Short mmCIF file of C-alpha atoms in Angstrom, two decimals:
data_model
loop_
_atom_site.label_atom_id
_atom_site.label_comp_id
_atom_site.label_asym_id
_atom_site.label_seq_id
_atom_site.Cartn_x
_atom_site.Cartn_y
_atom_site.Cartn_z
CA UNK A 1 -16.09 16.98 -6.91
CA UNK A 2 -17.11 14.76 -9.79
CA UNK A 3 -15.14 11.55 -10.27
CA UNK A 4 -14.35 9.72 -13.49
CA UNK A 5 -13.05 6.22 -14.10
CA UNK A 6 -11.88 5.68 -17.67
CA UNK A 7 -11.26 2.39 -19.45
CA UNK A 8 -9.10 3.48 -22.39
CA UNK A 9 -8.40 2.23 -25.89
CA UNK A 10 -5.91 3.61 -28.40
CA UNK A 11 -8.45 3.31 -31.24
CA UNK A 12 -11.96 4.16 -30.01
CA UNK A 13 -14.94 3.25 -32.20
CA UNK A 14 -18.55 2.18 -31.75
CA UNK A 15 -17.47 -1.44 -31.50
CA UNK A 16 -14.79 -0.67 -28.87
CA UNK A 17 -15.36 2.73 -27.26
CA UNK A 18 -13.57 4.43 -24.40
CA UNK A 19 -15.79 3.65 -21.42
CA UNK A 20 -16.32 6.19 -18.65
CA UNK A 21 -17.83 5.60 -15.21
CA UNK A 22 -18.87 8.78 -13.42
CA UNK A 23 -19.45 8.92 -9.69
CA UNK A 24 -19.73 11.13 -6.67
CA UNK A 25 -19.58 10.87 -2.90
CA UNK A 26 -23.05 11.24 -1.39
CA UNK A 27 -23.34 11.18 2.41
CA UNK A 28 -19.87 9.67 2.61
CA UNK A 29 -20.55 6.83 0.16
CA UNK A 30 -19.33 6.51 -3.42
CA UNK A 31 -22.22 6.23 -5.87
CA UNK A 32 -21.93 5.18 -9.50
CA UNK A 33 -23.94 7.75 -11.45
CA UNK A 34 -23.50 6.96 -15.14
CA UNK A 35 -21.69 4.76 -17.63
CA UNK A 36 -20.80 6.58 -20.84
CA UNK A 37 -19.11 5.69 -24.12
CA UNK A 38 -16.70 7.89 -26.09
CA UNK A 39 -16.85 6.39 -29.57
CA UNK A 40 -14.24 8.70 -31.13
CA UNK A 41 -11.48 11.13 -30.19
CA UNK A 42 -13.75 14.15 -30.45
CA UNK A 43 -15.99 12.73 -27.72
CA UNK A 44 -12.99 11.93 -25.52
CA UNK A 45 -11.43 15.38 -26.01
CA UNK A 46 -14.79 16.93 -25.07
CA UNK A 47 -14.80 14.83 -21.91
CA UNK A 48 -11.35 16.10 -20.94
CA UNK A 49 -12.49 19.70 -21.30
CA UNK A 50 -15.52 19.39 -19.05
CA UNK A 51 -15.41 22.17 -16.46
CA UNK A 52 -14.12 21.15 -13.04
CA UNK A 53 -13.87 20.40 -10.32
CA UNK A 54 -13.30 16.78 -11.21
CA UNK A 55 -10.73 14.05 -10.78
CA UNK A 56 -10.32 11.33 -13.38
CA UNK A 57 -8.51 7.99 -13.13
CA UNK A 58 -7.40 6.85 -16.59
CA UNK A 59 -6.38 3.32 -17.54
CA UNK A 60 -3.31 4.05 -19.64
CA UNK A 61 0.35 4.72 -18.77
CA UNK A 62 1.08 8.40 -18.26
CA UNK A 63 4.86 8.01 -18.58
CA UNK A 64 7.66 5.87 -20.00
CA UNK A 65 10.51 4.05 -18.21
CA UNK A 66 13.31 6.50 -17.45
CA UNK A 67 15.85 3.87 -18.45
CA UNK A 68 14.42 3.67 -21.97
CA UNK A 69 14.02 7.45 -22.32
CA UNK A 70 17.70 7.98 -21.47
CA UNK A 71 18.85 5.16 -23.75
CA UNK A 72 16.80 6.58 -26.63
CA UNK A 73 18.06 10.12 -26.07
CA UNK A 74 14.53 11.48 -25.69
CA UNK A 75 13.66 14.49 -23.47
CA UNK A 76 13.76 13.64 -19.77
CA UNK A 77 11.01 15.94 -18.51
CA UNK A 78 7.39 14.86 -18.91
CA UNK A 79 5.88 17.68 -21.04
CA UNK A 80 8.85 17.68 -23.44
CA UNK A 81 8.79 13.88 -23.69
CA UNK A 82 5.09 13.85 -24.50
CA UNK A 83 5.49 16.56 -27.13
CA UNK A 84 8.45 14.70 -28.67
CA UNK A 85 6.54 11.42 -28.93
CA UNK A 86 3.56 13.15 -30.49
CA UNK A 87 5.80 14.97 -32.96
CA UNK A 88 7.55 11.85 -34.24
CA UNK A 89 4.19 10.15 -34.75
CA UNK A 90 2.97 6.58 -34.43
CA UNK A 91 5.15 5.07 -37.18
CA UNK A 92 8.44 6.44 -35.84
CA UNK A 93 7.38 5.76 -32.26
CA UNK A 94 6.77 2.11 -33.13
CA UNK A 95 10.02 1.82 -35.08
CA UNK A 96 12.04 3.38 -32.26
CA UNK A 97 10.63 1.01 -29.65
CA UNK A 98 11.04 -2.01 -31.93
CA UNK A 99 14.68 -1.14 -32.57
CA UNK A 100 15.35 -0.40 -28.91
CA UNK A 101 13.91 -3.73 -27.84
CA UNK A 102 16.44 -5.54 -30.05
CA UNK A 103 19.33 -3.85 -28.24
CA UNK A 104 18.33 -5.32 -24.89
CA UNK A 105 19.26 -8.73 -23.45
CA UNK A 106 16.93 -11.66 -24.03
CA UNK A 107 14.50 -11.88 -21.11
CA UNK A 108 14.78 -8.14 -20.50
CA UNK A 109 13.52 -6.85 -23.83
CA UNK A 110 11.05 -4.49 -22.18
CA UNK A 111 12.20 -1.84 -19.74
CA UNK A 112 9.68 -1.21 -16.95
CA UNK A 113 8.78 1.70 -14.72
CA UNK A 114 9.20 1.38 -10.96
CA UNK A 115 5.43 1.20 -10.47
CA UNK A 116 5.06 -1.65 -12.97
CA UNK A 117 6.91 -4.04 -10.67
CA UNK A 118 4.59 -3.11 -7.78
CA UNK A 119 1.36 -3.26 -9.79
CA UNK A 120 2.18 -6.14 -12.12
CA UNK A 121 1.41 -3.85 -15.05
CA UNK A 122 2.80 -4.16 -18.57
CA UNK A 123 5.74 -2.09 -19.75
CA UNK A 124 4.60 1.09 -21.53
CA UNK A 125 6.99 0.05 -24.31
CA UNK A 126 4.73 -2.88 -25.22
CA UNK A 127 3.00 -2.41 -28.59
CA UNK A 128 0.80 -5.51 -28.78
CA UNK A 129 -1.36 -7.65 -26.51
CA UNK A 130 -2.06 -5.10 -25.06
CA UNK A 131 -0.68 -2.09 -26.98
CA UNK A 132 -0.02 0.02 -23.89
CA UNK A 133 2.70 1.99 -25.67
CA UNK A 134 0.14 3.20 -28.19
CA UNK A 135 -2.24 3.98 -25.33
CA UNK A 136 0.43 6.26 -23.87
CA UNK A 137 0.99 7.86 -27.27
CA UNK A 138 -2.70 8.62 -27.73
CA UNK A 139 -3.61 9.43 -24.14
CA UNK A 140 -0.78 11.44 -22.62
CA UNK A 141 -0.69 14.16 -25.33
CA UNK A 142 -4.42 14.68 -24.92
CA UNK A 143 -4.03 15.26 -21.19
CA UNK A 144 -1.29 17.77 -21.92
CA UNK A 145 -3.29 19.52 -24.66
CA UNK A 146 -6.30 19.82 -22.34
CA UNK A 147 -4.06 21.41 -19.66
CA UNK A 148 -5.12 18.87 -17.03
CA UNK A 149 -3.11 18.74 -13.81
CA UNK A 150 -1.31 15.48 -13.11
CA UNK A 151 -0.17 15.47 -9.47
CA UNK A 152 3.59 15.26 -9.20
CA UNK A 153 4.04 15.46 -12.99
CA UNK A 154 2.35 18.50 -14.53
CA UNK A 155 0.68 21.63 -13.12
CA UNK A 156 -2.29 22.49 -15.31
CA UNK A 157 -5.83 23.51 -14.43
CA UNK A 158 -6.10 22.84 -10.67
CA UNK A 159 -9.83 22.08 -10.96
CA UNK A 160 -9.25 19.15 -13.36
CA UNK A 161 -6.91 16.45 -12.14
CA UNK A 162 -5.87 13.16 -13.74
CA UNK A 163 -4.31 10.11 -12.15
CA UNK A 164 -3.21 6.87 -13.73
CA UNK A 165 -5.34 3.82 -12.95
CA UNK A 166 -4.84 0.12 -13.51
CA UNK A 167 -8.10 -1.82 -12.98
CA UNK A 168 -6.36 -5.18 -13.30
CA UNK A 169 -4.37 -4.46 -10.14
CA UNK A 170 -7.52 -3.94 -8.08
CA UNK A 171 -9.33 -6.86 -9.74
CA UNK A 172 -6.48 -9.26 -8.95
CA UNK A 173 -6.54 -8.20 -5.30
CA UNK A 174 -10.08 -9.63 -5.21
CA UNK A 175 -9.85 -12.64 -7.52
CA UNK A 176 -6.92 -13.70 -9.68
CA UNK A 177 -9.08 -15.65 -12.14
CA UNK A 178 -9.67 -14.20 -15.63
CA UNK A 179 -12.80 -12.06 -15.72
CA UNK A 180 -13.05 -10.65 -19.25
CA UNK A 181 -12.16 -11.13 -22.90
CA UNK A 182 -12.77 -9.49 -26.27
CA UNK A 183 -12.83 -12.97 -27.81
CA UNK A 184 -16.29 -14.52 -27.85
CA UNK A 185 -14.90 -18.02 -27.31
CA UNK A 186 -13.38 -16.90 -24.01
CA UNK A 187 -16.52 -15.19 -22.74
CA UNK A 188 -17.35 -18.10 -20.48
CA UNK A 189 -19.70 -18.70 -17.53
CA UNK A 190 -16.63 -18.94 -15.29
CA UNK A 191 -15.58 -15.39 -16.21
CA UNK A 192 -19.15 -14.20 -15.69
CA UNK A 193 -19.01 -15.68 -12.18
CA UNK A 194 -15.67 -13.98 -11.52
CA UNK A 195 -17.09 -10.59 -12.51
CA UNK A 196 -19.94 -11.21 -10.09
CA UNK A 197 -17.48 -12.00 -7.30
CA UNK A 198 -15.46 -8.85 -8.05
CA UNK A 199 -18.62 -6.76 -7.93
CA UNK A 200 -19.60 -8.35 -4.61
CA UNK A 201 -16.30 -7.13 -3.15
CA UNK A 202 -16.58 -3.70 -4.77
CA UNK A 203 -20.05 -3.14 -3.35
CA UNK A 204 -19.04 -4.35 0.11
CA UNK A 205 -15.68 -2.57 0.13
CA UNK A 206 -13.93 -5.86 0.94
CA UNK A 207 -10.88 -5.20 -1.21
CA UNK A 208 -7.46 -3.63 -0.74
CA UNK A 209 -8.74 -0.05 -1.06
CA UNK A 210 -11.64 -0.68 1.40
CA UNK A 211 -14.02 1.65 -0.42
CA UNK A 212 -17.61 0.44 -0.97
CA UNK A 213 -19.62 1.52 -4.00
CA UNK A 214 -23.38 1.97 -4.22
CA UNK A 215 -24.86 0.39 -7.36
CA UNK A 216 -28.42 0.08 -8.55
CA UNK A 217 -29.69 -3.38 -9.49
CA UNK A 218 -29.71 -2.34 -13.16
CA UNK A 219 -26.13 -1.06 -13.00
CA UNK A 220 -24.90 -4.25 -11.38
CA UNK A 221 -26.57 -6.38 -14.04
CA UNK A 222 -25.05 -4.27 -16.82
CA UNK A 223 -21.59 -4.56 -15.27
CA UNK A 224 -21.89 -8.30 -14.73
CA UNK A 225 -23.15 -9.04 -18.23
CA UNK A 226 -20.44 -7.04 -20.04
CA UNK A 227 -18.23 -9.94 -21.14
CA UNK A 228 -15.55 -7.57 -22.48
CA UNK A 229 -15.15 -6.14 -18.99
CA UNK A 230 -14.89 -2.55 -20.20
CA UNK A 231 -17.62 -1.28 -17.90
CA UNK A 232 -16.23 -3.15 -14.92
CA UNK A 233 -12.75 -1.81 -15.64
CA UNK A 234 -14.15 1.74 -15.77
CA UNK A 235 -15.80 1.14 -12.38
CA UNK A 236 -12.56 -0.23 -10.90
CA UNK A 237 -10.70 2.83 -12.21
CA UNK A 238 -13.39 4.99 -10.59
CA UNK A 239 -12.74 3.28 -7.25
CA UNK A 240 -9.00 3.94 -7.58
CA UNK A 241 -9.69 7.59 -8.38
CA UNK A 242 -12.13 7.95 -5.47
CA UNK A 243 -9.58 6.42 -3.08
CA UNK A 244 -7.08 9.03 -4.27
CA UNK A 245 -9.59 11.88 -4.03
CA UNK A 246 -10.11 11.15 -0.33
CA UNK A 247 -6.36 11.71 0.06
CA UNK A 248 -6.26 14.91 -1.96
CA UNK A 249 -4.58 16.80 0.86
CA UNK A 250 -1.86 14.12 0.99
CA UNK A 251 -0.86 14.28 -2.66
CA UNK A 252 -3.72 11.94 -3.57
CA UNK A 253 -2.09 9.02 -1.78
CA UNK A 254 0.86 8.94 -4.16
CA UNK A 255 4.29 7.98 -2.78
CA UNK A 256 6.25 10.84 -1.23
CA UNK A 257 8.78 10.49 -4.02
CA UNK A 258 8.11 8.96 -7.39
CA UNK A 259 9.72 9.57 -10.76
CA UNK A 260 7.75 12.39 -12.48
CA UNK A 261 8.85 11.07 -15.87
CA UNK A 262 7.44 7.61 -15.22
CA UNK A 263 4.35 8.38 -13.16
CA UNK A 264 2.55 6.25 -10.59
CA UNK A 265 -0.71 4.29 -10.44
CA UNK A 266 -3.34 5.45 -7.93
CA UNK A 267 -3.80 3.08 -5.01
CA UNK A 268 -0.63 1.06 -5.62
CA UNK A 269 1.57 1.02 -2.52
CA UNK A 270 5.22 1.89 -2.94
CA UNK A 271 6.16 -0.99 -0.62
CA UNK A 272 5.01 -4.46 -1.64
#
């Protein structure tokens, strides 16, 4: 089985592409094979339609908080919800979430999914810094259109499976210091050192998922020197996906019961 780790953006371009780490188990060890860039949606859609078998771990929310979906009166099954959000489009999606946020108590403006509290991830209703709501809006419909299976949420092509990843969760289990930035002023030697420490743990398997990765010297240098952290995030997503692939016969390590409207992040325990 081929493995993919995908660092996602809701507006891919040459300056800020979707970054994909591909890997495979060889003699029981996970090897990073390639780092690829999808500079537009056509390239990403082509990636999703690659023949299987493969499993991809994608760094964007697959679902929305059930609480918000019910409050908004949107469909409460995943395929219908995704189709509805795509149909209303980005402008109406933004306006609906902005208006909904104003109806909620101060301090609880953003509804969260159950997994967000375990992973420390942002609410999928967030539209800025980072715009994870827009990442859902761009990513989830493409998974549905490509007929990709999402364990526990959607039965599509059984040879192509997608799981949600959150690289920041795995990175923080190694080192809680900042390790990346799109702003040049924040691309500091300290963050470079933190990326190096994270890669040390990833290579050795001394992190919460206990899965070592084989890197070439050139790959490690490329990952360390990427101040934006996109390549490192793709690698961390790959590790989360590989951890899940090992548990394919146990529902990919997902909790026995999770909300199929909200989704779950690979490698995040249901008890914290």
